PDB file of C-alpha atoms in Angstrom:
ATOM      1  CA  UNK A  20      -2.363 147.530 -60.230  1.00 39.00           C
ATOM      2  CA  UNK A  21      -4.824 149.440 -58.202  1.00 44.00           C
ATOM      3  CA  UNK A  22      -3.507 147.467 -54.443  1.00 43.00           C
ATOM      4  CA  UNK A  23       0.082 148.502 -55.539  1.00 49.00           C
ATOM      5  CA  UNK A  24      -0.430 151.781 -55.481  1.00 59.00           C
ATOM      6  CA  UNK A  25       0.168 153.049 -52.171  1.00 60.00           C
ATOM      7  CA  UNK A  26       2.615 155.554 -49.992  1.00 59.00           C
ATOM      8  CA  UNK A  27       4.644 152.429 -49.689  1.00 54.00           C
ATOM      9  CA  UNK A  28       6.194 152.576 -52.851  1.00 56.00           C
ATOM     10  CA  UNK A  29       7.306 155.959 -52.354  1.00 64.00           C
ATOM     11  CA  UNK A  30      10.501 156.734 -50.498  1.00 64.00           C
ATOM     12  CA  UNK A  31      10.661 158.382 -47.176  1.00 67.00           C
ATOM     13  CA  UNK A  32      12.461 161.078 -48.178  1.00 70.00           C
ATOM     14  CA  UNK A  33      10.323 161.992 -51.274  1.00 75.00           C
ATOM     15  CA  UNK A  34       6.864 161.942 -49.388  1.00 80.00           C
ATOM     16  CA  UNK A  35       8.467 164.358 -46.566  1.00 76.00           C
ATOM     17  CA  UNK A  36       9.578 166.683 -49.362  1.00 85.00           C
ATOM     18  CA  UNK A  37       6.094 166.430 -51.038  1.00 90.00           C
ATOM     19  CA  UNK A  38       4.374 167.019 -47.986  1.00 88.00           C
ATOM     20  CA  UNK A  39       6.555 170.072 -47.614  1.00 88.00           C
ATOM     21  CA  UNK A  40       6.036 171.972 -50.451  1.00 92.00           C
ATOM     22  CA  UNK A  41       3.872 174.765 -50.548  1.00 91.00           C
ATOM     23  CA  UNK A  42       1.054 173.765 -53.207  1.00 94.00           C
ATOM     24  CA  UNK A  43       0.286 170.722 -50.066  1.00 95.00           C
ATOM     25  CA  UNK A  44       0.830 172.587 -47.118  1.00 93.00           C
ATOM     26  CA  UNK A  45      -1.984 174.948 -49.161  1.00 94.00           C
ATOM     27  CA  UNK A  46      -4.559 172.599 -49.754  1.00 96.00           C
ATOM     28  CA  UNK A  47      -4.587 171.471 -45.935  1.00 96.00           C
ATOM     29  CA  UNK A  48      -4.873 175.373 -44.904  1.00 94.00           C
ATOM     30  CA  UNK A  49      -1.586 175.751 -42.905  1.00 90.00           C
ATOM     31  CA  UNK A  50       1.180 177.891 -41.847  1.00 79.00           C
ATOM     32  CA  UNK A  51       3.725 175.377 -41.820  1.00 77.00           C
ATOM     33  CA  UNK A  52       3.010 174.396 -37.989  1.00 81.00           C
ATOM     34  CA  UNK A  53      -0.950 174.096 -38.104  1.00 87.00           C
ATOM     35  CA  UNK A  54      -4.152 173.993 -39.916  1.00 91.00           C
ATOM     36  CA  UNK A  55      -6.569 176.632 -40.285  1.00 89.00           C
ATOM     37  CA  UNK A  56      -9.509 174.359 -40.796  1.00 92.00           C
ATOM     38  CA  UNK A  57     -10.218 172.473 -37.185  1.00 87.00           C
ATOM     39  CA  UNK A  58     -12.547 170.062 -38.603  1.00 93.00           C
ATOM     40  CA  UNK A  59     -11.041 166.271 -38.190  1.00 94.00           C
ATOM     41  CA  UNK A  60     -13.445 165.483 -41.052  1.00 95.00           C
ATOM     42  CA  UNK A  61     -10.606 167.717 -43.299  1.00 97.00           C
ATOM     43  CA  UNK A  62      -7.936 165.209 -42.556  1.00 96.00           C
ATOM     44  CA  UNK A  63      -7.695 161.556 -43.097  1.00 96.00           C
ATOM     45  CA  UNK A  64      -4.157 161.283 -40.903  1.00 94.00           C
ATOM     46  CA  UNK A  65      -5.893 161.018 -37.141  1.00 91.00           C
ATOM     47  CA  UNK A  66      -2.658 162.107 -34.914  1.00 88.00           C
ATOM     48  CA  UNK A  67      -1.584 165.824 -34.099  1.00 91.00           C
ATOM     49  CA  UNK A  68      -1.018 167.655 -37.661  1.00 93.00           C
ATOM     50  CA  UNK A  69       1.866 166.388 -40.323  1.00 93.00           C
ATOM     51  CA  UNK A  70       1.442 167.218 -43.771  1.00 93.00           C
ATOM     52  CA  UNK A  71       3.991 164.828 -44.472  1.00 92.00           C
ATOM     53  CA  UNK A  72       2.275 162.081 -42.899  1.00 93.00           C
ATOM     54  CA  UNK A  73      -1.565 163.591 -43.941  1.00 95.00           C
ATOM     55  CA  UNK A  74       0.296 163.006 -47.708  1.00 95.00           C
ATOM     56  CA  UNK A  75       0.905 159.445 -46.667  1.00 93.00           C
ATOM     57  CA  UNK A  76      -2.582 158.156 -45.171  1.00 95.00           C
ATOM     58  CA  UNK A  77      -4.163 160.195 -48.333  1.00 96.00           C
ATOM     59  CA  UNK A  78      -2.199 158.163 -50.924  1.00 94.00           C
ATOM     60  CA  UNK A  79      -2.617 154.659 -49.110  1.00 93.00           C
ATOM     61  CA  UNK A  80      -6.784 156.003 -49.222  1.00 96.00           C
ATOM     62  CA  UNK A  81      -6.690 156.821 -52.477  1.00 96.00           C
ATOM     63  CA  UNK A  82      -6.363 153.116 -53.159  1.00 93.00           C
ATOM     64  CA  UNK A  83      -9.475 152.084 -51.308  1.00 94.00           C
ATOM     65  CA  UNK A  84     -12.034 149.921 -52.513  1.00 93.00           C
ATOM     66  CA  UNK A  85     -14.560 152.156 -55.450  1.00 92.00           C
ATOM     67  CA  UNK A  86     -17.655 150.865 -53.794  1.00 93.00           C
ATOM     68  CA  UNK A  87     -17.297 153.468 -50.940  1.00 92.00           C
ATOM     69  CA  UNK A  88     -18.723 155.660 -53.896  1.00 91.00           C
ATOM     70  CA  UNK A  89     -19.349 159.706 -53.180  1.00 95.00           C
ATOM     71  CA  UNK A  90     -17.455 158.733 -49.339  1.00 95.00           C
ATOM     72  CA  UNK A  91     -14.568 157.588 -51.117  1.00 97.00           C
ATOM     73  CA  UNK A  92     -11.370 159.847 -50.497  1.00 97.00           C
ATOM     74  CA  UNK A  93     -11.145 160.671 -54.254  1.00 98.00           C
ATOM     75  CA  UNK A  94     -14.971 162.407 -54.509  1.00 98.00           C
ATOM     76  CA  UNK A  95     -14.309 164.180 -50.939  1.00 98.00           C
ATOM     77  CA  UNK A  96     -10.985 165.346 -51.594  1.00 98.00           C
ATOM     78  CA  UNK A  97     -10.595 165.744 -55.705  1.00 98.00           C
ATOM     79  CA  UNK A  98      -7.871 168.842 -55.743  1.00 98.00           C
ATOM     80  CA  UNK A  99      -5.162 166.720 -53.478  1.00 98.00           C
ATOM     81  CA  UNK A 100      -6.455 163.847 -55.770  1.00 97.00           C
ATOM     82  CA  UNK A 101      -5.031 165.786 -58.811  1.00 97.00           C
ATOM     83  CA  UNK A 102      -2.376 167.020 -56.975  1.00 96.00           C
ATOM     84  CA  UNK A 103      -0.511 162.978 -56.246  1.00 95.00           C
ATOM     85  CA  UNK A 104      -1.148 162.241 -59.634  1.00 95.00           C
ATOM     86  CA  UNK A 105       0.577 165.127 -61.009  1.00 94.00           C
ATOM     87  CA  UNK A 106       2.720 165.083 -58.453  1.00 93.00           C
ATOM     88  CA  UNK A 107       3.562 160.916 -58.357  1.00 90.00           C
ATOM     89  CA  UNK A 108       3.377 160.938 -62.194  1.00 90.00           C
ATOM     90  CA  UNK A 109       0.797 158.612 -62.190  1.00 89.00           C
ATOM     91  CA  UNK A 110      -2.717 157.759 -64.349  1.00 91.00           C
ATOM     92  CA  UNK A 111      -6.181 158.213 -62.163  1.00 92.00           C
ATOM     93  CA  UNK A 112      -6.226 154.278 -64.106  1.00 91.00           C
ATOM     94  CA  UNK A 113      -3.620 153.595 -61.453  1.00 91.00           C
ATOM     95  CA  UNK A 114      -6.496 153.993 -58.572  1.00 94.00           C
ATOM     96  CA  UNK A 115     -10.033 152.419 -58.170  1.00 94.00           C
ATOM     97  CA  UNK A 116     -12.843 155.043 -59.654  1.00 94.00           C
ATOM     98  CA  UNK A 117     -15.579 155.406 -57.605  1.00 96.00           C
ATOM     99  CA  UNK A 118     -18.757 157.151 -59.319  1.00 94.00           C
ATOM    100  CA  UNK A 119     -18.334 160.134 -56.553  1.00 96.00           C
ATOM    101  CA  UNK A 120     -21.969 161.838 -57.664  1.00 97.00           C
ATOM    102  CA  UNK A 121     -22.421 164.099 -55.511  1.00 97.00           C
ATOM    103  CA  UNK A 122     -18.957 165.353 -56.702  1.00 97.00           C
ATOM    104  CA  UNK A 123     -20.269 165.008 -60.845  1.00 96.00           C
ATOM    105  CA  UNK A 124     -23.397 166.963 -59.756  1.00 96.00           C
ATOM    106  CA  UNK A 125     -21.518 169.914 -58.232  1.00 96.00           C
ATOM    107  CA  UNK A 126     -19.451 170.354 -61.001  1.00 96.00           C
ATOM    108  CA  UNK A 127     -22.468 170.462 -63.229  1.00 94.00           C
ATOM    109  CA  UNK A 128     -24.084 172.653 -61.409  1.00 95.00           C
ATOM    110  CA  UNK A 129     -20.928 175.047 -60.792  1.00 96.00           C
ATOM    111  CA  UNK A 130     -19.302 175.531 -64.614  1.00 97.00           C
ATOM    112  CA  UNK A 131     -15.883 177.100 -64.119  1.00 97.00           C
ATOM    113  CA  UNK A 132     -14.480 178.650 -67.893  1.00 97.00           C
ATOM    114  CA  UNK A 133     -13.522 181.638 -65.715  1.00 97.00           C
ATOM    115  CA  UNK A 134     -12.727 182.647 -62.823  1.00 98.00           C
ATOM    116  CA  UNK A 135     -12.665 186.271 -61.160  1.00 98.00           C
ATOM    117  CA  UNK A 136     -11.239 188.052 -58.281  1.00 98.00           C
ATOM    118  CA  UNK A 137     -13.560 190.287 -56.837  1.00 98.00           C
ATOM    119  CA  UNK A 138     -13.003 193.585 -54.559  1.00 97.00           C
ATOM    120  CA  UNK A 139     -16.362 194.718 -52.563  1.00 95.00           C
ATOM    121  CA  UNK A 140     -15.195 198.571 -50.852  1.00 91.00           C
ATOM    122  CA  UNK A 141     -15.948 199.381 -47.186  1.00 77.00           C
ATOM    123  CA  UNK A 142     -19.346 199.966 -45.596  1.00 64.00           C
ATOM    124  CA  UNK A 143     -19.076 203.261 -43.750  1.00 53.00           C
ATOM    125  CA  UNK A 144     -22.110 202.112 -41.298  1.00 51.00           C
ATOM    126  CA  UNK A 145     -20.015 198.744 -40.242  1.00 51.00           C
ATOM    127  CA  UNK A 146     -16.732 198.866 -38.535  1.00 47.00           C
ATOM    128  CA  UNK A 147     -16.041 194.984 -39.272  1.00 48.00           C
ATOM    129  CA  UNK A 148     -15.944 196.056 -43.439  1.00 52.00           C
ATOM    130  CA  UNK A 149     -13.740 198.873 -43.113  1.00 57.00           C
ATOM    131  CA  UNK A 150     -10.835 197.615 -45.066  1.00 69.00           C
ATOM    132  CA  UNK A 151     -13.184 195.818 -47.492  1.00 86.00           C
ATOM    133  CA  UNK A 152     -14.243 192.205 -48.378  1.00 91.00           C
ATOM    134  CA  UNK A 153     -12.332 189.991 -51.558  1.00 95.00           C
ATOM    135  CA  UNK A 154     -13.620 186.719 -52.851  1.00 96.00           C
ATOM    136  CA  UNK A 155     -13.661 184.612 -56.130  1.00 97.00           C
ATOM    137  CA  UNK A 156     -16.509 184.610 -59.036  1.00 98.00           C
ATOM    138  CA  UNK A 157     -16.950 181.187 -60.862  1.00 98.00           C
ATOM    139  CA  UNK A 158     -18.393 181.878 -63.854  1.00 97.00           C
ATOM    140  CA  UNK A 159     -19.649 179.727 -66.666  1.00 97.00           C
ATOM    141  CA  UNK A 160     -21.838 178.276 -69.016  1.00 94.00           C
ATOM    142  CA  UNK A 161     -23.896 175.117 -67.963  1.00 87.00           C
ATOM    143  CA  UNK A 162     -25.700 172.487 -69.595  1.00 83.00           C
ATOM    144  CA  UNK A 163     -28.525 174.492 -71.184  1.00 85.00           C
ATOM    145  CA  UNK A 164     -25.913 176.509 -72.120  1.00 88.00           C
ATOM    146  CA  UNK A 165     -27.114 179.708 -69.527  1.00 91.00           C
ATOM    147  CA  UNK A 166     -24.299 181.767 -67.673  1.00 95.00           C
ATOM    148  CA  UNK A 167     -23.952 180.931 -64.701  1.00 96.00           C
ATOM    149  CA  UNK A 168     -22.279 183.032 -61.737  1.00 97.00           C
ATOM    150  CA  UNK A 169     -21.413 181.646 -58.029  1.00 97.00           C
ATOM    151  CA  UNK A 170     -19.080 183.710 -55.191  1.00 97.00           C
ATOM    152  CA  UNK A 171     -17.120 182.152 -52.982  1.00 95.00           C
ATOM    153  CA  UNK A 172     -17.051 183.566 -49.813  1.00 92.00           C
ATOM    154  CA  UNK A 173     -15.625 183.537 -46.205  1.00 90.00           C
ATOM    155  CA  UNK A 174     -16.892 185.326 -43.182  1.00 76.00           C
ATOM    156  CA  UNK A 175     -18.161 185.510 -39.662  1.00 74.00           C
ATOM    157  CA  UNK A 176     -21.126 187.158 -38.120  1.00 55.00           C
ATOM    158  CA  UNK A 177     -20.152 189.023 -35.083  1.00 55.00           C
ATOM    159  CA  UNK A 178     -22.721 188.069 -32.478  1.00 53.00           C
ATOM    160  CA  UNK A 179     -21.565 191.362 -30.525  1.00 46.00           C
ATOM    161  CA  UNK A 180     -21.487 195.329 -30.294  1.00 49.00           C
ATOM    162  CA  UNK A 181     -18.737 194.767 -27.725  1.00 46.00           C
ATOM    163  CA  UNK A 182     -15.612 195.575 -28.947  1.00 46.00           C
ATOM    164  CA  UNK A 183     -13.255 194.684 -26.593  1.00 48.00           C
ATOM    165  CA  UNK A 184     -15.258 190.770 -26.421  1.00 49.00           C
ATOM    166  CA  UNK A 185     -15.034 190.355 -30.110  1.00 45.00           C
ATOM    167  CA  UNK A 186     -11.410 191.321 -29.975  1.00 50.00           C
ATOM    168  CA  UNK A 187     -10.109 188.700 -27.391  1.00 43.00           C
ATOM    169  CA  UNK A 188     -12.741 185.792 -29.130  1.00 49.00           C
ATOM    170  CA  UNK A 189     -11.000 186.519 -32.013  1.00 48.00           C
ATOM    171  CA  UNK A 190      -7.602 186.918 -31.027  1.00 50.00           C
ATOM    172  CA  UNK A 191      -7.557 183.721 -28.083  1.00 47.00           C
ATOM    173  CA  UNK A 192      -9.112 180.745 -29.826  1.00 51.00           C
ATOM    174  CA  UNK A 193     -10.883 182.913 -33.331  1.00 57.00           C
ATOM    175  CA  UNK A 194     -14.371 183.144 -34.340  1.00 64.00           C
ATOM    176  CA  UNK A 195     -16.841 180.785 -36.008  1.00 74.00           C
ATOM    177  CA  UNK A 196     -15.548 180.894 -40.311  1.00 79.00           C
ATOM    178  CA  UNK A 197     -17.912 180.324 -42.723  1.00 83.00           C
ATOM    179  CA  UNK A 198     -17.486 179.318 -46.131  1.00 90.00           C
ATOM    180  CA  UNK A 199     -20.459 179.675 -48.897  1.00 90.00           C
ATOM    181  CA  UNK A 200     -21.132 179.281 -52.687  1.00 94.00           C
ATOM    182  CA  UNK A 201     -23.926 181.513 -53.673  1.00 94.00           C
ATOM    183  CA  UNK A 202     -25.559 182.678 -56.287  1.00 96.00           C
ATOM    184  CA  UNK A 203     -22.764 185.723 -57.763  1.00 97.00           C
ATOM    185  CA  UNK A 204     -26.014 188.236 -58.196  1.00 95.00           C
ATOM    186  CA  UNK A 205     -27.469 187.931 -54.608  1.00 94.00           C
ATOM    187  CA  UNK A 206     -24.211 189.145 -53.286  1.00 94.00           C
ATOM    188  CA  UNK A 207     -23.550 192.104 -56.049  1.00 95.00           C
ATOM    189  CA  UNK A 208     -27.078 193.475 -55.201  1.00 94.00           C
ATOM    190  CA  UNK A 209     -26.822 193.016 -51.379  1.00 92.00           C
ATOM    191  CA  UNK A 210     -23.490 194.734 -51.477  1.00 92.00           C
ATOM    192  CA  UNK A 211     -24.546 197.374 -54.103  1.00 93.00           C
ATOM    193  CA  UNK A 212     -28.388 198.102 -52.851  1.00 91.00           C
ATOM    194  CA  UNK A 213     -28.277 197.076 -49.336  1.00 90.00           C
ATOM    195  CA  UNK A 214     -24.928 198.332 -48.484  1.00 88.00           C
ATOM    196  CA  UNK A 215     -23.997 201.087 -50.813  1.00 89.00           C
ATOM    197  CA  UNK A 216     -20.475 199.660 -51.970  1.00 92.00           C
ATOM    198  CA  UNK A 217     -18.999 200.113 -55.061  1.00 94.00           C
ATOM    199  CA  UNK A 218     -18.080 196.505 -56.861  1.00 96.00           C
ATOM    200  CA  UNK A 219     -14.227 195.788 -58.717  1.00 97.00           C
ATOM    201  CA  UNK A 220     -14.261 192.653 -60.939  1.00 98.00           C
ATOM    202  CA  UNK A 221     -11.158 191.550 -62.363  1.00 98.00           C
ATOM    203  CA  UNK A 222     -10.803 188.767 -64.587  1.00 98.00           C
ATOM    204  CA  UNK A 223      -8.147 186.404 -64.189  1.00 97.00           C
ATOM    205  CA  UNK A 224      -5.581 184.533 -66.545  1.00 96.00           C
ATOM    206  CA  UNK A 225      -5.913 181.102 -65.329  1.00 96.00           C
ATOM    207  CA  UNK A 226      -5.773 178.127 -67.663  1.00 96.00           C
ATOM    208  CA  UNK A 227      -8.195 174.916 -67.993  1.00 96.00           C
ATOM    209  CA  UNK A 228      -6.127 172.552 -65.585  1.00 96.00           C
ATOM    210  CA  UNK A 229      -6.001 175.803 -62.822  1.00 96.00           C
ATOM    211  CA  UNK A 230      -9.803 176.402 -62.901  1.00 97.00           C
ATOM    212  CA  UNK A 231     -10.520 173.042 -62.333  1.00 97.00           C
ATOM    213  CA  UNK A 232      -7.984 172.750 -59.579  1.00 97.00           C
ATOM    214  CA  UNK A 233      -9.507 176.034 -57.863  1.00 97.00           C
ATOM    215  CA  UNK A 234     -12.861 174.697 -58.246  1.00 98.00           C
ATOM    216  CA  UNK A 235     -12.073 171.378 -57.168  1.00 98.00           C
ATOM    217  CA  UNK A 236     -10.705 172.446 -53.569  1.00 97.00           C
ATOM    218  CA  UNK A 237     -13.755 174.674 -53.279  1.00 97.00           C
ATOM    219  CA  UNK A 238     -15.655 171.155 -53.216  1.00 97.00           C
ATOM    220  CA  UNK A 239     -13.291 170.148 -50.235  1.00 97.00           C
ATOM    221  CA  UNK A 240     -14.124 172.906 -48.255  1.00 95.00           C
ATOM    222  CA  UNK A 241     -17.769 172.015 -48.177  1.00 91.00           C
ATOM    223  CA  UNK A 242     -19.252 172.508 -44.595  1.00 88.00           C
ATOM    224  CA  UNK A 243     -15.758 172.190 -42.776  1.00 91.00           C
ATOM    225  CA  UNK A 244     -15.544 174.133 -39.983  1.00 84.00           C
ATOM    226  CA  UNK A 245     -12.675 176.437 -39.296  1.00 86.00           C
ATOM    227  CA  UNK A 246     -11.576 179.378 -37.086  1.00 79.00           C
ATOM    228  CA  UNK A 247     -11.477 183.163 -38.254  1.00 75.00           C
ATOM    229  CA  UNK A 248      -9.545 185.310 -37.225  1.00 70.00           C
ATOM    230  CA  UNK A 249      -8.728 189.196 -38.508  1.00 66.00           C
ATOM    231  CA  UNK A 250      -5.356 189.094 -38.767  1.00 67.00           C
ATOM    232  CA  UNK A 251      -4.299 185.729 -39.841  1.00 79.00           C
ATOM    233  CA  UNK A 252      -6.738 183.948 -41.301  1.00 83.00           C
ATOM    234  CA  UNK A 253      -9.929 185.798 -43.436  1.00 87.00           C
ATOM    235  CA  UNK A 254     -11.386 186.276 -46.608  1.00 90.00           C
ATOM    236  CA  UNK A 255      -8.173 187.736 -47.997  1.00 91.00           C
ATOM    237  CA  UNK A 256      -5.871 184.221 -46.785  1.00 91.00           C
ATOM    238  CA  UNK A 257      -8.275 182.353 -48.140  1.00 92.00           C
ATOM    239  CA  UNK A 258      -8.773 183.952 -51.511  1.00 95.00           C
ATOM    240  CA  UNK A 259      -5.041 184.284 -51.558  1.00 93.00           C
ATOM    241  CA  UNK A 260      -4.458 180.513 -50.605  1.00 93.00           C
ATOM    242  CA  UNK A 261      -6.852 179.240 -53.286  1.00 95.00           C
ATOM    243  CA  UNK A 262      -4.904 181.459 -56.208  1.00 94.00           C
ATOM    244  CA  UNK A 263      -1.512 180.276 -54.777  1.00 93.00           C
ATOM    245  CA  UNK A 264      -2.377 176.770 -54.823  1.00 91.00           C
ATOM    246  CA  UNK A 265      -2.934 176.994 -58.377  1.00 91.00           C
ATOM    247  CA  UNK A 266      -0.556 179.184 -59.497  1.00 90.00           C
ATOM    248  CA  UNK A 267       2.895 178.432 -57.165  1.00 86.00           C
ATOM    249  CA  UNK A 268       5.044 179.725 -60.010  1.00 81.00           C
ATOM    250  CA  UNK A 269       3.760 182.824 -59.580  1.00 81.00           C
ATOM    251  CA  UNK A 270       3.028 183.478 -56.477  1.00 79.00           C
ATOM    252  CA  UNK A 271       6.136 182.633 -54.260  1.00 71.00           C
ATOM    253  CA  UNK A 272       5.458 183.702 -50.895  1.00 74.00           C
ATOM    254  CA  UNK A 273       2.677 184.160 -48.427  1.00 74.00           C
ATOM    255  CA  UNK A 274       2.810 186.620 -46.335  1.00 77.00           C
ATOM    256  CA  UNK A 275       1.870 186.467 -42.402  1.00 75.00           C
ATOM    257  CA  UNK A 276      -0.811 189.191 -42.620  1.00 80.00           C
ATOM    258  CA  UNK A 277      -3.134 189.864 -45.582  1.00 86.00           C
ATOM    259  CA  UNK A 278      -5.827 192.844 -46.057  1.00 90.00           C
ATOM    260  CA  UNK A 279      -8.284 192.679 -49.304  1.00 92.00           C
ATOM    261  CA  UNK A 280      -6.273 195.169 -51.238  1.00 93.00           C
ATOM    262  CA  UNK A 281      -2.663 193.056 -50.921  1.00 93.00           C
ATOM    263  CA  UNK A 282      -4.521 190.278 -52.712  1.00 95.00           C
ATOM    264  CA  UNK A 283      -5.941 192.985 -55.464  1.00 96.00           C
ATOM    265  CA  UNK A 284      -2.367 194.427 -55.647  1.00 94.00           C
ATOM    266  CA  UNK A 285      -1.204 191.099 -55.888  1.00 93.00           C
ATOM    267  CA  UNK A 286      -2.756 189.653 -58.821  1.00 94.00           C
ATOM    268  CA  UNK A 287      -1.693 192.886 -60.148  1.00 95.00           C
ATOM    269  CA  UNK A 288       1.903 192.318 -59.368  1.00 93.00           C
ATOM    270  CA  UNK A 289       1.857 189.277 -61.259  1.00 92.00           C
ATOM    271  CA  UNK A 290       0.301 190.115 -64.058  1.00 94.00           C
ATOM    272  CA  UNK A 291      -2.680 187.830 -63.608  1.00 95.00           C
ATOM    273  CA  UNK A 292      -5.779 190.391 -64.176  1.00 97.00           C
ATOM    274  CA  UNK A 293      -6.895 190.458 -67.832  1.00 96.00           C
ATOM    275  CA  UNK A 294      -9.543 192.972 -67.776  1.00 97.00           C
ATOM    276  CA  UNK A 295     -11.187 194.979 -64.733  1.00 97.00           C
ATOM    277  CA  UNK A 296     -14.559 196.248 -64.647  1.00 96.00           C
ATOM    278  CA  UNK A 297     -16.055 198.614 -61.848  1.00 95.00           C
ATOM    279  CA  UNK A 298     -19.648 198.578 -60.830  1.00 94.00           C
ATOM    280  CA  UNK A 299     -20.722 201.785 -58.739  1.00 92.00           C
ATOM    281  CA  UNK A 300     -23.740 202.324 -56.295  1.00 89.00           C
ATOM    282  CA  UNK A 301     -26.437 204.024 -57.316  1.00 85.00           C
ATOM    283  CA  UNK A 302     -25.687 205.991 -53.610  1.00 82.00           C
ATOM    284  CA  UNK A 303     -22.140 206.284 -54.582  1.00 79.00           C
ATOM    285  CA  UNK A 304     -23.327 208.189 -58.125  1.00 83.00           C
ATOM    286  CA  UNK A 305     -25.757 209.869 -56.396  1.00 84.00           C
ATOM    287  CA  UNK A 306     -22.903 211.606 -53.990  1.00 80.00           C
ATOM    288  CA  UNK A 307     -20.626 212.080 -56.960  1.00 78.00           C
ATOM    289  CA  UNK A 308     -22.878 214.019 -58.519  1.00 79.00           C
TER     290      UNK A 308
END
């Protein structure tokens, strides 16, 4: 059954729709007419972008041989993985399973039974934080049964104090983005000790299948490159992009231009936040008082 399962079977029409809609055209990081992410490694289709025909080359190696193991498209890219067979309304029997352990071991080592949005406020003594920073918590308990806590972030370093030089880099060609999964307490304290900003945690409603979807694409991004840039693509798109993929119902439309507080009012708007906790600077208090 496995060698019959291919992009041939599915009509023309049907994979161009597919590779249309907006939970695909989200997982490859695009606007409609390009990718964010300029790594080739990100897409298995080797001509100039389609998502339509990225859908097609995906499916057809989907049905690759299971020896090719953790290099096998279904351990690199698990969330579009889920996505055909939802999708296709098929049965991961349908396709060869490889043992994809590097894949296994990251989702041991990154439980996901909850997953928060998280709003980091400005840094008076750096211009590049002045509207904020937003990223995702993945919380949950592991193996030994411990809590566990890892953000997921995206950033550049600016490699300049020349103003006018980091705007054109960023606006002709973008900077250097960089995505990470750290430990969630070595960025509360460096943002709360170091830095002096005051912490907003809300905690999402998101069910089983959506966590695992969210977490899932965050194993896709692993050390892709991509390009930053301030006004179209930062650690607000990105946060927004991986809530939207899971949650298209909800969230209909993405906007051209995103700040950290549209995604906070978002989730807000659409009644996703189930509880919100604030965590001040001992700086902040220390002014307050």
């Amino acid at each position: 059954l496995c060698s019959e399962v291919s992009a041939a079977v599915v009509s023309i029409d049907a994979l161009h729709g597919l590779g249309l809609s907006k939970t695909w055209q989200l997982l490859l990081h695009s606007n409609g007419n390009k990718s964010y992410i300029s790594d080739k490694r990100f897409f298995l289709h080797s001509g100039a972008f389609d998502p339509s025909q990225e859908l097609k080359k995906d499916i057809d190696a989907f049905a690759q041989p299971s020896s090719l193991n953790d290099d096998h498209p279904i351990c690199r890219f698990p969330a579009r993985f889920q996505w055909v067979l939802k999708n296709l309304h098929l049965k991961p029997q349908d396709f060869p399973e490889p043992k994809c352990t590097s894949y296994n071991e990251f989702k041991l080592k990154v439980p996901v039974d909850g997953i928060e949005l998280v709003f980091a406020s400005e840094n008076i003594l750096s211009p590049s934080s002045m509207m904020g920073h937003v990223f995702i918590k993945l919380s949950g308990k592991s193996h030994t049964q411990n809590l566990v806590e890892h953000a997921v972030t995206y950033f550049t370093v600016l490699d300049s104090i020349n103003v006018p030089k980091v705007i054109y880099k960023n606006l002709f060609g973008g900077m250097n983005g960089l995505f990470a999964l750290q430990p969630y307490r070595q960025i509360r304290d460096n943002y709360l000790i170091k830095e002096n900003r005051n912490i907003w945690e809300y905690s999402l409603k998101l069910t089983a299948e959506q966590l695992e979807f969210i977490r899932a694409h965050i194993w896709e991004l692993k050390n892709m490159d991509s390009n930053y840039f301030f006004g179209d693509y930062n650690c607000a798109t990105l946060t927004y992009f991986l809530l939207a993929m899971a949650l298209p119902e909800k969230i209909q439309t993405i906007p051209d231009w995103l700040s950290p507080l549209d995604v906070v009012k978002s989730v807000h708007e659409h009644n996703l936040v189930n509880s919100t906790q604030v965590i001040t600077s001992d700086h902040w208090k220390i002014q307050m008082l």
